[in-house]
């Protein structure tokens, strides 16, 4: 199961990376410098930095708000499909009960 990080930890780690990009020469090198200091995996920290850049409008892609909305909508679609399946089965059941051939 993925480890949950406090949003403050994420923000601090991202700021540390962004502060070191110039001296490191690249985001990848800055991530490599910062990740052991904040005890976060390199790939995790790299994804946080990329998402921060998208949220700040510096890079194209879905923002965190867009991703949260997408997750909510997918959950809603799943729930509605399950509800629809239950209603479909109930209608088949009750249609059979009303069929005069079954009496």
CSV table of C-alpha atoms in Angstrom, one decimal:
chain,number,residue,atom,x,y,z
A,1,UNK,CA,0.0,0.0,0.0
A,2,UNK,CA,1.4,3.4,-0.9
A,3,UNK,CA,2.8,5.5,1.9
A,4,UNK,CA,0.7,8.7,2.6
A,5,UNK,CA,2.6,11.9,3.0
A,6,UNK,CA,1.4,15.1,4.7
A,7,UNK,CA,0.8,17.9,2.2
A,8,UNK,CA,3.2,20.1,4.1
A,9,UNK,CA,6.0,17.6,3.6
A,10,UNK,CA,5.2,17.4,-0.1
A,11,UNK,CA,5.2,21.2,-0.4
A,12,UNK,CA,8.5,21.5,1.5
A,13,UNK,CA,10.2,18.8,-0.5
A,14,UNK,CA,9.0,20.4,-3.8
A,15,UNK,CA,10.3,23.8,-2.7
A,16,UNK,CA,13.6,22.3,-1.8
A,17,UNK,CA,13.9,20.7,-5.2
A,18,UNK,CA,12.9,23.9,-7.0
A,19,UNK,CA,15.4,25.9,-4.9
A,20,UNK,CA,18.2,23.6,-6.0
A,21,UNK,CA,17.4,23.2,-9.7
A,22,UNK,CA,19.8,26.0,-10.8
A,23,UNK,CA,22.8,24.8,-8.8
A,24,UNK,CA,22.2,21.1,-9.7
A,25,UNK,CA,21.6,21.9,-13.4
A,26,UNK,CA,18.4,19.9,-13.8
A,27,UNK,CA,15.3,18.8,-12.0
A,28,UNK,CA,16.6,15.2,-12.0
A,29,UNK,CA,19.8,16.1,-10.3
A,30,UNK,CA,18.0,18.3,-7.8
A,31,UNK,CA,15.6,15.5,-7.0
A,32,UNK,CA,18.6,13.2,-6.4
A,33,UNK,CA,20.1,15.7,-4.0
A,34,UNK,CA,16.9,16.3,-2.0
A,35,UNK,CA,15.2,12.9,-1.9
A,36,UNK,CA,17.6,11.4,0.8
A,37,UNK,CA,17.2,14.5,2.9
A,38,UNK,CA,13.4,14.3,3.0
A,39,UNK,CA,13.3,10.5,3.1
A,40,UNK,CA,11.2,10.3,-0.1
A,41,UNK,CA,11.9,8.1,-3.1
A,42,UNK,CA,13.3,9.8,-6.1
A,43,UNK,CA,10.4,8.9,-8.4
A,44,UNK,CA,7.8,10.0,-5.9
A,45,UNK,CA,9.6,13.3,-5.5
A,46,UNK,CA,10.0,13.7,-9.2
A,47,UNK,CA,6.2,13.1,-9.7
A,48,UNK,CA,5.4,15.7,-7.0
A,49,UNK,CA,7.6,18.3,-8.8
A,50,UNK,CA,6.0,17.5,-12.2
A,51,UNK,CA,2.5,17.9,-10.7
A,52,UNK,CA,3.5,21.1,-9.0
A,53,UNK,CA,4.7,22.5,-12.3
A,54,UNK,CA,1.4,21.5,-14.0
A,55,UNK,CA,-0.6,23.0,-11.1
A,56,UNK,CA,1.4,26.2,-11.4
A,57,UNK,CA,0.7,26.4,-15.2
A,58,UNK,CA,4.3,25.9,-16.1
A,59,UNK,CA,3.7,22.6,-17.9
A,60,UNK,CA,0.7,21.1,-19.8
A,61,UNK,CA,-1.3,18.4,-18.2
A,62,UNK,CA,-4.2,17.7,-15.9
A,63,UNK,CA,-4.0,19.7,-12.7
A,64,UNK,CA,-4.5,18.2,-9.2
A,65,UNK,CA,-8.1,19.5,-9.2
A,66,UNK,CA,-8.7,17.9,-12.6
A,67,UNK,CA,-7.4,14.6,-11.3
A,68,UNK,CA,-9.5,14.7,-8.2
A,69,UNK,CA,-12.6,15.5,-10.2
A,70,UNK,CA,-11.8,12.7,-12.6
A,71,UNK,CA,-11.4,10.3,-9.7
A,72,UNK,CA,-14.7,11.4,-8.2
A,73,UNK,CA,-16.5,11.1,-11.5
A,74,UNK,CA,-15.1,7.6,-12.1
A,75,UNK,CA,-16.3,6.5,-8.7
A,76,UNK,CA,-19.8,8.0,-9.5
A,77,UNK,CA,-19.9,6.2,-12.9
A,78,UNK,CA,-19.0,2.9,-11.2
A,79,UNK,CA,-21.7,3.4,-8.5
A,80,UNK,CA,-24.3,4.3,-11.2
A,81,UNK,CA,-23.4,1.2,-13.3
A,82,UNK,CA,-23.8,-1.0,-10.2
A,83,UNK,CA,-27.2,0.7,-9.5
A,84,UNK,CA,-28.2,0.2,-13.1
A,85,UNK,CA,-27.3,-3.5,-13.0
A,86,UNK,CA,-29.4,-4.0,-9.8
A,87,UNK,CA,-32.4,-2.2,-11.4
A,88,UNK,CA,-32.0,-4.3,-14.6
A,89,UNK,CA,-32.0,-7.5,-12.6
A,90,UNK,CA,-35.0,-6.4,-10.6
A,91,UNK,CA,-36.9,-5.5,-13.7
A,92,UNK,CA,-36.3,-8.9,-15.2
A,93,UNK,CA,-37.4,-10.5,-11.9
A,94,UNK,CA,-40.6,-8.5,-11.6
A,95,UNK,CA,-41.4,-8.9,-15.3
A,96,UNK,CA,-41.2,-12.7,-14.7
A,97,UNK,CA,-43.5,-12.4,-11.7
A,98,UNK,CA,-46.1,-10.5,-13.8
A,99,UNK,CA,-46.0,-12.9,-16.8
A,100,UNK,CA,-49.3,-14.8,-16.8
A,101,UNK,CA,-47.5,-17.9,-18.2
A,102,UNK,CA,-45.7,-18.2,-14.8
A,103,UNK,CA,-48.9,-18.5,-12.8
